[in-house]
Short mmCIF file of C-alpha atoms in Angstrom, two decimals:
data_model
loop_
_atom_site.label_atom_id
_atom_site.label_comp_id
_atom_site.label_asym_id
_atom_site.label_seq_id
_atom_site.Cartn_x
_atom_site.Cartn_y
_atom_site.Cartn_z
CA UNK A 1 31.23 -49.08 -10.94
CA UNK A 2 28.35 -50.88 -9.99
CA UNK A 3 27.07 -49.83 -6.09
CA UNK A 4 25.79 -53.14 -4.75
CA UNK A 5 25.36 -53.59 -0.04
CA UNK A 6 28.01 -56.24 -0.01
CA UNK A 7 26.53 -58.97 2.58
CA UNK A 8 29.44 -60.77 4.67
CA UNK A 9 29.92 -64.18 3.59
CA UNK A 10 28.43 -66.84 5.92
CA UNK A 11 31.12 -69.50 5.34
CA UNK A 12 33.65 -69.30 8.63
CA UNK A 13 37.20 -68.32 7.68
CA UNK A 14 38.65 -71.92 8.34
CA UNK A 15 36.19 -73.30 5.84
CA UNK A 16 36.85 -70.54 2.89
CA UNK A 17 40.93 -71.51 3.91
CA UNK A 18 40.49 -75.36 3.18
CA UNK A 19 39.03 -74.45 0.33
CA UNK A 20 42.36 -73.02 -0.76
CA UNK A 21 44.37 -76.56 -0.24
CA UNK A 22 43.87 -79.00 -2.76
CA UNK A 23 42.29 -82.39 -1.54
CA UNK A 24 39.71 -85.34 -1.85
CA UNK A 25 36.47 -83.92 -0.35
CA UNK A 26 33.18 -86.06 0.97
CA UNK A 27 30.03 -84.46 1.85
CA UNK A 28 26.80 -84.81 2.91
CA UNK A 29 23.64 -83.03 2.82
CA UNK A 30 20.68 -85.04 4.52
CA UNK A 31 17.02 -84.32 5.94
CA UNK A 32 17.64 -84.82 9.87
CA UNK A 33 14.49 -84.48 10.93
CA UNK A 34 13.04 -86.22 14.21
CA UNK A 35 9.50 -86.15 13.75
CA UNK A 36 8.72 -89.08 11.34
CA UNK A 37 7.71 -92.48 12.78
CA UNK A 38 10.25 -94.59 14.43
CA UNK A 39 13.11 -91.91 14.14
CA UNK A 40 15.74 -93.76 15.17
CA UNK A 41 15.21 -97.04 12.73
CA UNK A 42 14.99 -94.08 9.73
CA UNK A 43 18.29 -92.11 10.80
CA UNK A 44 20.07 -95.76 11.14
CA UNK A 45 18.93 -96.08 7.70
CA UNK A 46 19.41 -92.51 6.35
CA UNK A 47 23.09 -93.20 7.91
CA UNK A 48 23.46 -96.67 6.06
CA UNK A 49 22.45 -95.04 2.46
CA UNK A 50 24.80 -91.86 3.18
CA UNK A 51 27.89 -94.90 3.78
CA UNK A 52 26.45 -96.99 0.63
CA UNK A 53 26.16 -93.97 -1.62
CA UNK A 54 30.01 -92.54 -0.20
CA UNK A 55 31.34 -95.86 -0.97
CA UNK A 56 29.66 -96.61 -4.67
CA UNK A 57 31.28 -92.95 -5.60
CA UNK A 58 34.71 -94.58 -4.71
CA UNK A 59 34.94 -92.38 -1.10
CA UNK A 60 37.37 -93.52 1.98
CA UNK A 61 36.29 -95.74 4.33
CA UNK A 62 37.24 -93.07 6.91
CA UNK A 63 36.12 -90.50 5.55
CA UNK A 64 32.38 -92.27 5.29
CA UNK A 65 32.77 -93.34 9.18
CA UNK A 66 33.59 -89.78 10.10
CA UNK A 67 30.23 -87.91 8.49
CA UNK A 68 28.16 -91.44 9.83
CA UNK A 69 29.27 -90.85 13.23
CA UNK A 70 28.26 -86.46 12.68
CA UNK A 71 25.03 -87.92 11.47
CA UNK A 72 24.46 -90.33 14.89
CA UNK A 73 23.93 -86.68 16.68
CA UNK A 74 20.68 -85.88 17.57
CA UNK A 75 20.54 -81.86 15.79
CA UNK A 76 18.96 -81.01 19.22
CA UNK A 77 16.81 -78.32 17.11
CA UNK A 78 13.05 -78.34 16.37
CA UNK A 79 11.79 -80.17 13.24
CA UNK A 80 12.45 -79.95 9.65
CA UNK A 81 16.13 -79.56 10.03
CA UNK A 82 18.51 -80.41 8.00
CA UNK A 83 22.60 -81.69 8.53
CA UNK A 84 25.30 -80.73 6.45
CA UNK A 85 28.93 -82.93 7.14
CA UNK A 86 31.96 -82.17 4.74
CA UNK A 87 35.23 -84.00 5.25
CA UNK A 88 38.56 -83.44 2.83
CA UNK A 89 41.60 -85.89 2.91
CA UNK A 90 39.81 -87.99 6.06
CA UNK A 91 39.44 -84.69 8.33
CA UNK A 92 36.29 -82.94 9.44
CA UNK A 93 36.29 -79.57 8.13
CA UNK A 94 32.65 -79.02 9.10
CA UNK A 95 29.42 -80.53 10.53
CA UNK A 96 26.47 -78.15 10.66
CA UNK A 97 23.19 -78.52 11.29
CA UNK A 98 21.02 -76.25 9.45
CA UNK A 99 17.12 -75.10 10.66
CA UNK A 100 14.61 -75.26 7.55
CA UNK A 101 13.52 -77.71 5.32
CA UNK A 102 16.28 -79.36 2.77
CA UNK A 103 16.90 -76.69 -0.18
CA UNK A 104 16.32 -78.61 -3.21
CA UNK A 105 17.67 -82.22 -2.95
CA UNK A 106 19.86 -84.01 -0.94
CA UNK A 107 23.55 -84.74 -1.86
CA UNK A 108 25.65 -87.06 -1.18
CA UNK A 109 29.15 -87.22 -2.68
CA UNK A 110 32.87 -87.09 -3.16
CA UNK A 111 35.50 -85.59 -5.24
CA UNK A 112 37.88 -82.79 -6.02
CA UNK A 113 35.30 -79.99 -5.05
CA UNK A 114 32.46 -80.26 -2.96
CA UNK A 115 28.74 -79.45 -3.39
CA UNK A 116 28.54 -76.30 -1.04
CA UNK A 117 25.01 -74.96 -2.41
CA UNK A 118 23.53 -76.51 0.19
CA UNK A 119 24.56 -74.53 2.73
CA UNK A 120 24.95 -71.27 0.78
CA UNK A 121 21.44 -72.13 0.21
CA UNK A 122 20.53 -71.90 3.89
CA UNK A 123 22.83 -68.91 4.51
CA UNK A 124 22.72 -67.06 1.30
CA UNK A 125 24.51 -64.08 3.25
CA UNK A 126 25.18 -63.27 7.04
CA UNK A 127 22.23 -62.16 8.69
CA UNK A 128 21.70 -61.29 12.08
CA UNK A 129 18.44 -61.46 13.88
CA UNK A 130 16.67 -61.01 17.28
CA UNK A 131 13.48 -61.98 18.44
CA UNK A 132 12.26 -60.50 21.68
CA UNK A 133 9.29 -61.14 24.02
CA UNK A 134 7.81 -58.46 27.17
CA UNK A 135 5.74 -58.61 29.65
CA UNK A 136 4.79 -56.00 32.30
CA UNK A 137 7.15 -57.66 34.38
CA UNK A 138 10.47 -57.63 32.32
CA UNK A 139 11.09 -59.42 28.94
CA UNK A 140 13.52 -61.16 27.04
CA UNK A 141 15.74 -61.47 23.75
CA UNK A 142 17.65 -63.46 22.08
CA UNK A 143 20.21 -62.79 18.73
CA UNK A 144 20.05 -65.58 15.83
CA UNK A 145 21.84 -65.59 12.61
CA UNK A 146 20.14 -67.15 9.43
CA UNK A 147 20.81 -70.39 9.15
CA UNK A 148 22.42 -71.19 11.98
CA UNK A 149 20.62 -73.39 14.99
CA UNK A 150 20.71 -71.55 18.52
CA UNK A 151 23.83 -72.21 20.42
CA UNK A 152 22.40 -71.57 23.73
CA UNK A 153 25.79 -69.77 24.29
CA UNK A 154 24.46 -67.17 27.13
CA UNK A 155 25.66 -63.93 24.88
CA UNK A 156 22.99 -65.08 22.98
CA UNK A 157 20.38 -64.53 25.30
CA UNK A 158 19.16 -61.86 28.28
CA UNK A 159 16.42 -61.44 30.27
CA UNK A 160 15.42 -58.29 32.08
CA UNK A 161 13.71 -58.19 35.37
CA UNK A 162 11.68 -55.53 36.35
CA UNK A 163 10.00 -54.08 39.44
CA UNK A 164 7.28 -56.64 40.59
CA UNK A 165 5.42 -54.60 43.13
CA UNK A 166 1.91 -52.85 42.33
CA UNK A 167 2.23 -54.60 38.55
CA UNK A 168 -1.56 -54.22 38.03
CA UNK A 169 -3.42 -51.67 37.70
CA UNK A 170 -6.77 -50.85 40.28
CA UNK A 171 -9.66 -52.64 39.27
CA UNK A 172 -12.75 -50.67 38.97
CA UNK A 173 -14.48 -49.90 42.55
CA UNK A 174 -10.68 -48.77 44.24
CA UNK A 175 -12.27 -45.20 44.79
CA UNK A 176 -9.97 -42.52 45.23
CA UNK A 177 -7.01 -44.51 45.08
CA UNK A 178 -7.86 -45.64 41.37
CA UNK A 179 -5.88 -42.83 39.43
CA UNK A 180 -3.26 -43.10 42.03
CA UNK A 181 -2.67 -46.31 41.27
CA UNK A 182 -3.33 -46.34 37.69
CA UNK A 183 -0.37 -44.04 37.45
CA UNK A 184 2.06 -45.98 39.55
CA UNK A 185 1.77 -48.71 37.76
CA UNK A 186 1.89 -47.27 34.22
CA UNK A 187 5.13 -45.48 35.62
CA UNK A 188 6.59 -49.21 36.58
CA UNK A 189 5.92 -50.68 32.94
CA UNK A 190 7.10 -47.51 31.20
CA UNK A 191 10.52 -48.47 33.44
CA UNK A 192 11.06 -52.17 33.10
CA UNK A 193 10.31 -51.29 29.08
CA UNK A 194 13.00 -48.65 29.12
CA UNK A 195 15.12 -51.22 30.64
CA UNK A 196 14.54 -53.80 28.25
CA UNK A 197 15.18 -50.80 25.36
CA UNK A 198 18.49 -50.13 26.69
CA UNK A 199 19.50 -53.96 26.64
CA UNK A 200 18.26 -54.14 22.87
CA UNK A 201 19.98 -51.14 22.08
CA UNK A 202 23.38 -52.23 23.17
CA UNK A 203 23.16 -55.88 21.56
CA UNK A 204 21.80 -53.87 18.12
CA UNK A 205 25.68 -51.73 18.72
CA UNK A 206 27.36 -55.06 19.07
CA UNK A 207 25.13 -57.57 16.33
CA UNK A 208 23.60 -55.27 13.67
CA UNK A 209 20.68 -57.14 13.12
CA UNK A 210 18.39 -56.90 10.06
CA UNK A 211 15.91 -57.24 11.95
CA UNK A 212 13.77 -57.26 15.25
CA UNK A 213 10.75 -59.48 16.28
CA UNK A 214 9.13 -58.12 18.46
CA UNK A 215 6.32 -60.24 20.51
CA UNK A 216 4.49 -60.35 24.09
CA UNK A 217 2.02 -58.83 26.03
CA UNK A 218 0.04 -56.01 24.04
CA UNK A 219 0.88 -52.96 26.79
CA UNK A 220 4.70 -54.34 26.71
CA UNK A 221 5.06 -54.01 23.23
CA UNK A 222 3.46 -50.52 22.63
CA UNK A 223 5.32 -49.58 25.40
CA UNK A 224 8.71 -50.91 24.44
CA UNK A 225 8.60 -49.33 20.82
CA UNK A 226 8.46 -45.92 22.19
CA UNK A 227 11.63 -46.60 24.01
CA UNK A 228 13.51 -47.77 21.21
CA UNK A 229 15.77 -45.33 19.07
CA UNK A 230 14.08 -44.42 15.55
CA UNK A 231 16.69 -46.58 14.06
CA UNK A 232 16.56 -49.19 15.74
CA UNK A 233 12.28 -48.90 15.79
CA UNK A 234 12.80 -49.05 11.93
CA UNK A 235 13.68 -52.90 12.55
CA UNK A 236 11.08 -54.19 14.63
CA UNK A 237 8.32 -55.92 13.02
CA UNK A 238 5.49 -56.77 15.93
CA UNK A 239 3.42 -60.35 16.06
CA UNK A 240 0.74 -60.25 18.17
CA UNK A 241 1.50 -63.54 20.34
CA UNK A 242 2.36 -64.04 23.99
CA UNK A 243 4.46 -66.89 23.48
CA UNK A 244 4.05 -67.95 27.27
CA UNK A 245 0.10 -68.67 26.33
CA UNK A 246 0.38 -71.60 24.61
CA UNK A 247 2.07 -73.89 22.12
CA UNK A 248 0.32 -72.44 19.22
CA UNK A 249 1.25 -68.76 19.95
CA UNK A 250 5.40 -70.52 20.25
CA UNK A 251 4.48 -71.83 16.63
CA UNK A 252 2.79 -68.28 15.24
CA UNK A 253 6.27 -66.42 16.56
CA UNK A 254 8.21 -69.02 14.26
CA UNK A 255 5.91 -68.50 11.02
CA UNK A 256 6.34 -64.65 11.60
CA UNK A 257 10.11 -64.93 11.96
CA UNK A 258 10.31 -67.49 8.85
CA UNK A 259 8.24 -64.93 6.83
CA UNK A 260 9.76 -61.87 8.04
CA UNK A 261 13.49 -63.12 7.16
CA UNK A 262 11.98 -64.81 3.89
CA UNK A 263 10.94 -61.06 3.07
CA UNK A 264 14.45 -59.81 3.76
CA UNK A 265 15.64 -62.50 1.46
CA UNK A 266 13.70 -62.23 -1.48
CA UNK A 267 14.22 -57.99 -1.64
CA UNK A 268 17.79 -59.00 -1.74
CA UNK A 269 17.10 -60.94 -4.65
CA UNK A 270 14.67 -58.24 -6.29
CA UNK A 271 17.33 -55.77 -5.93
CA UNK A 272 19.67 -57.65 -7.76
CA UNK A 273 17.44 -58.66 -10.04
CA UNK A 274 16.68 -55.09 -10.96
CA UNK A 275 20.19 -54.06 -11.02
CA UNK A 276 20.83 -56.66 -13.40
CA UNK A 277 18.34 -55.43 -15.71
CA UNK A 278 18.93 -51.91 -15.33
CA UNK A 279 22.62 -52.15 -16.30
CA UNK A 280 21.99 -54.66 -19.06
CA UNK A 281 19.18 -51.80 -20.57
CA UNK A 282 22.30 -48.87 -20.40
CA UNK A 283 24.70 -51.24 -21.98
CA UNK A 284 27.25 -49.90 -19.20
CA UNK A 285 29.03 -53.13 -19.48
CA UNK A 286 28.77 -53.07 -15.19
CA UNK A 287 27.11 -56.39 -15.44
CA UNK A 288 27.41 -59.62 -17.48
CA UNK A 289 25.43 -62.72 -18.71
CA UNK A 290 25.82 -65.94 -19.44
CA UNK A 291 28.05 -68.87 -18.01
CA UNK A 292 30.79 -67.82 -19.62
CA UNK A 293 30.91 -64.11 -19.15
CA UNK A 294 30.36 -64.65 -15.41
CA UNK A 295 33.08 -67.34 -15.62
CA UNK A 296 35.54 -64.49 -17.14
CA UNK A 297 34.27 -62.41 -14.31
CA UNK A 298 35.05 -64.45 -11.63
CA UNK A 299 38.22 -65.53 -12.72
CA UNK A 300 39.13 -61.76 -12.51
CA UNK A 301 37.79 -61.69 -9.39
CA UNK A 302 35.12 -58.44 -10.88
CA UNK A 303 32.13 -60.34 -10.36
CA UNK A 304 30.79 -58.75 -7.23
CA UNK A 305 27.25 -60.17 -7.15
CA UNK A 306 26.77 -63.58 -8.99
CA UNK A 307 22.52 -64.39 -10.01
CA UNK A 308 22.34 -68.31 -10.22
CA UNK A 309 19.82 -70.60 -11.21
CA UNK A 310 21.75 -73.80 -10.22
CA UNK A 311 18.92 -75.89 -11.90
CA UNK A 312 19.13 -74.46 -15.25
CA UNK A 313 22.77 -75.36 -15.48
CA UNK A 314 22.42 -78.76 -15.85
CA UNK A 315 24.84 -81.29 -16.08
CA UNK A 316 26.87 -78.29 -17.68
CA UNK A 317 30.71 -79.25 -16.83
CA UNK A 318 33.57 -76.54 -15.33
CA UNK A 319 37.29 -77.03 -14.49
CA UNK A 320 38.24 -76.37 -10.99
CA UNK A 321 41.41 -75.23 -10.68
CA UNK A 322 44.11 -75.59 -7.73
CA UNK A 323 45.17 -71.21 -6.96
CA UNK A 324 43.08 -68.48 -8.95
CA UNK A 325 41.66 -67.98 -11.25
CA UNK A 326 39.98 -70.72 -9.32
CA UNK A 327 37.26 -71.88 -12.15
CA UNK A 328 38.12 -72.61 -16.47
CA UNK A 329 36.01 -73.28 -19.06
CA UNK A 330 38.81 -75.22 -20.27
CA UNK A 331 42.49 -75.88 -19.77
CA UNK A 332 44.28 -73.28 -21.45
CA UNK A 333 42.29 -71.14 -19.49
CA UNK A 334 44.11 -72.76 -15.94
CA UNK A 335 46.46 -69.32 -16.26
CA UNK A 336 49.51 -71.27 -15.02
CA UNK A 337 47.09 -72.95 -12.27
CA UNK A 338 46.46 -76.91 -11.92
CA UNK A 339 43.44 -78.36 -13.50
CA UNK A 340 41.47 -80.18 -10.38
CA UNK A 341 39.33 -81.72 -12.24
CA UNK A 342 36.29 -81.15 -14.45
CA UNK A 343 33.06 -81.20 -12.43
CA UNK A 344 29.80 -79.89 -11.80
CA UNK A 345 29.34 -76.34 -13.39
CA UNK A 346 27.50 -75.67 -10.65
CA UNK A 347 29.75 -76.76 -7.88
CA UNK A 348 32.94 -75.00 -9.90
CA UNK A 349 30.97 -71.55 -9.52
CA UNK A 350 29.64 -71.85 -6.08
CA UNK A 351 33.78 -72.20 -4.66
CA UNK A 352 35.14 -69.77 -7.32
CA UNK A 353 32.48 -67.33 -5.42
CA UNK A 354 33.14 -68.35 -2.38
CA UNK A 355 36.68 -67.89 -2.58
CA UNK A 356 36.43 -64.38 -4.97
CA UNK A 357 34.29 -63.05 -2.03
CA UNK A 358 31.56 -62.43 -4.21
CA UNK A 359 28.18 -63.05 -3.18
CA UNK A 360 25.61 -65.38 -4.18
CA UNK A 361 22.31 -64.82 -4.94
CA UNK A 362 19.81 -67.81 -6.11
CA UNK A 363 17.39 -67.05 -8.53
CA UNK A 364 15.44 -68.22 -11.18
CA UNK A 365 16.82 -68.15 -14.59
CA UNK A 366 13.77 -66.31 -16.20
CA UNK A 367 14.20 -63.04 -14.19
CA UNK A 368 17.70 -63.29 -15.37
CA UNK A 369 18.47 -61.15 -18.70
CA UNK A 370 18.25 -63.27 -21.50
CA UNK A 371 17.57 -66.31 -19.49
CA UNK A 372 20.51 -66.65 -18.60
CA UNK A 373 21.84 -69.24 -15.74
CA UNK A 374 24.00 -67.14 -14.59
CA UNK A 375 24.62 -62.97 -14.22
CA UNK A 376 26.63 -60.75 -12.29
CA UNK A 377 26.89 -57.59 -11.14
CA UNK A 378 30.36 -56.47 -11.74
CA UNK A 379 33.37 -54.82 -9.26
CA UNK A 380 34.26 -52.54 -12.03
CA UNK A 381 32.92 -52.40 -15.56
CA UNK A 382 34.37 -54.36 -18.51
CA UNK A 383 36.18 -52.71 -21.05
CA UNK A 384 34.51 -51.44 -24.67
CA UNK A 385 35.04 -53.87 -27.64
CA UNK A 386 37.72 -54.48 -28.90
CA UNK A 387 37.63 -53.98 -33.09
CA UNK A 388 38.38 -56.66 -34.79
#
C-alpha cells in the first residue's frame, strides 16, 4: 500500500454534499482586483461580461443575477485577489473570495458539473498558517489558512501585552546602576516573550499549522524562539522586518509568507512526484498512469493522490455520472449510475476527486511518468495481470 500524508480537503462539507445532488450549476471565476484605474467602471463591466457570457451558454436569468450581485462586493482584501461564485438550480452554494493572483484563466460557465479547479487551485489542500510579530513590549499573531482571506473573526487573532515599565535598557554613562538595569530589563523581555510563547503554543494545540512566520523587533524574535517548544521552533521561519516601520517592511512580511507557503507547496508536489516515479520504477502496481488508468482508479475510489496537468488534457471529454463511480469514460461504464452529461475531462476528474476524497495535486505533465496528464498514487495496489 502506498504511504502518502493525506492533506484534509479544503472544500467545506456543504459544498462536497451539493456535489452529491444532481443539478444545473453556474460559476464564476473572475480577477477582483481594486487597484486598476477607475475600479468601479471595470468591475461594472467585469460584472456585465460575467451576465453576457452566463447567458450566451444558455444559464438562468437568476442564477446570472445571483453571482452579479456576489460580484458587486467589494473582496475587502488587499490586491490581486480573485472571486469565485458557484450557484446550482438558482441557489448560492458558494461565494469566495480567494487572495492571489487568478490561477490560469478565468471561467465563466454553466452546466451539469462545474469548473472547481479554480479554487482547488488556490487551496490545493488545507493548510494552516500563522504569522506573528514582537516587540519588547508584547507581540501579536494571527492564524490564516491557504487560500482563504482573513475573517477578522477575533479567534483569529491575539495580542499579548507585556510589562511596560523599565523597557529599555541604561544608556551608556548610568554608572553603577548600568548592569542593574541591564538585567531588569532583559528579565522583562525574556517574560513578555515567554508570554507570547505560551499563547503560540496553545493556538499550535488547537490549529496545527504548517507553519510559523515569525517577524518584529530583532531582540523579540531571538528571544521568543528560545521560548518556543522544539517542535513547534521547527515551524518558524524568521523575516527580518518590523512591520510597524513602514509600508515596505508590511509588503516584505507578505513576499516571505507567499514564498514560504509556495515552498510548502511545491515539496508537496516533489514528493508526489517522486513517489510516482519510484513506484512506477518497482512495477508495484501502487500507482497508475494515464487518463484512463486514473479514471479506473477513481471510480474505485483507490486513487489516493491524483498528479494533474489540467492543460495537457485538452478538450479531452469525460462522463459525469449522477452516484459513484462518479466519472466514465463511456456509458457502459455508468455501473448502474445516470450519465450527467459528457463534459470537460478536466472538470469530470476534479469532482470525482473531490468527492473520492482523494487529493489533488497540480503538476506539470512532463514530471509525470510517461507524460502522462494524469497519475495517481494508489489506496491499495492493483491486482497482477490477468492472462489472457
Amino acid at each position: 500500500m502506498v504511504q502518502t500524508t493525506r492533506e484534509t480537503s479544503a472544500l467545506q462539507p456543504e459544498v462536497v454534499q451539493a456535489l452529491q445532488t444532481p443539478g444545473t450549476w453556474a460559476w464564476a471565476y473572475v480577477d477582483a482586483s481594486g487597484n486598476r484605474e477607475d475600479p468601479r467602471r471595470i468591475a461594472a463591466l467585469q460584472r456585465r461580461t460575467v451576465s453576457d457570457a452566463l447567458a450566451g451558454q444558455g444559464c438562468s436569468e437568476r442564477a446570472a443575477q445571483i453571482i452579479e450581485e456576489e460580484l458587486v462586493e467589494q473582496p475587502g482584501v488587499p490586491a490581486p485577489v480573485a472571486r469565485y461564485v458557484l450557484v446550482r438550480d438558482d441557489e448560492l452554494v458558494l461565494s469566495e473570495v480567494l487572495p492571489g493572483h487568478l490561477h490560469g484563466q478565468e471561467s465563466i460557465g454553466t452546466g451539469a458539473v462545474p469548473d472547481l479547479l479554480p479554487l482547488l487551485a488556490h487551496r490545493p489542500f488545507d493548510l494552516p498558517f500563522t504569522v506573528v510579530t514582537v516587540g519588547r513590549e508584547g507581540g501579536g499573531f494571527r492564524s490564516y489558512r491557504l487560500g482563504h482571506a482573513p475573517t477578522g473573526a477575533a479567534e483569529d487573532e491575539q495580542r499579548v501585552q507585556g510589562r511596560t515599565d523599565t523597557l529599555h535598557k541604561a544608556k551608556s554613562g548610568a554608572g553603577w546602576k548600568q548592569p542593574h538595569w541591564h538585567q531588569h530589563a532583559e528579565e522583562i523581555w525574556r517574560q513578555t516573550a515567554g508570554e507570547v510563547a505560551a499563547a503560540i503554543e496553545e493556538t499550535v494545540r488547537a490549529t496545527s499549522p504548517r507553519l510559523i512566520v515569525l517577524a518584529g523587533d530583532v531582540r523579540a524574535r531571538e528571544l521568543l524562539r528560545g521560548e518556543l517548544s522544539t517542535s513547534t521552533r521547527a515551524l518558524v521561519t524568521e523575516v527580518a522586518v518590523d512591520t510597524r516601520a513602514d509600508d515596505a517592511s508590511e509588503k516584505a512580511l507578505v513576499q516571505h509568507v507567499d514564498l514560504a507557503l509556495a515552498r510548502i507547496l511545491a515539496s508537496r508536489r516533489h514528493d508526489v512526484q517522486d513517489l510516482l516515479r519510484t513506484h512506477e520504477g518497482r512495477g508495484d502496481n501502487e500507482s497508475v498512469s494515464g487518463l484512463g488508468s486514473v479514471v479506473s482508479a477513481l471510480q474505485q475510489a483507490q486513487a489516493a493522490v491524483v498528479a494533474l496537468d489540467a492543460g495537457a488534457l485538452g478538450d479531452r471529454t469525460l462522463y459525469a455520472l449522477d452516484a459513484a463511480p462518479w466519472v466514465a469514460t463511456a456509458p457502459e461504464q455508468a455501473a448502474g449510475a445516470t450519465v450527467l452529461g459528457q463534459v470537460p475531462a478536466v472538470c469530470a476528474l476534479v469532482r470525482a476527486i473531490v468527492l473520492t476524497d482523494a487529493e489533488l495535486v497540480l503538476v506539470n505533465a512532463a514530471s509525470l511518468p510517461s507524460g502522462a496528464p494524469a497519475s495517481a498514487l494508489l489506496r491499495w495496489p492493483v491486482g497482477p495481470a490477468v492472462p489472457a
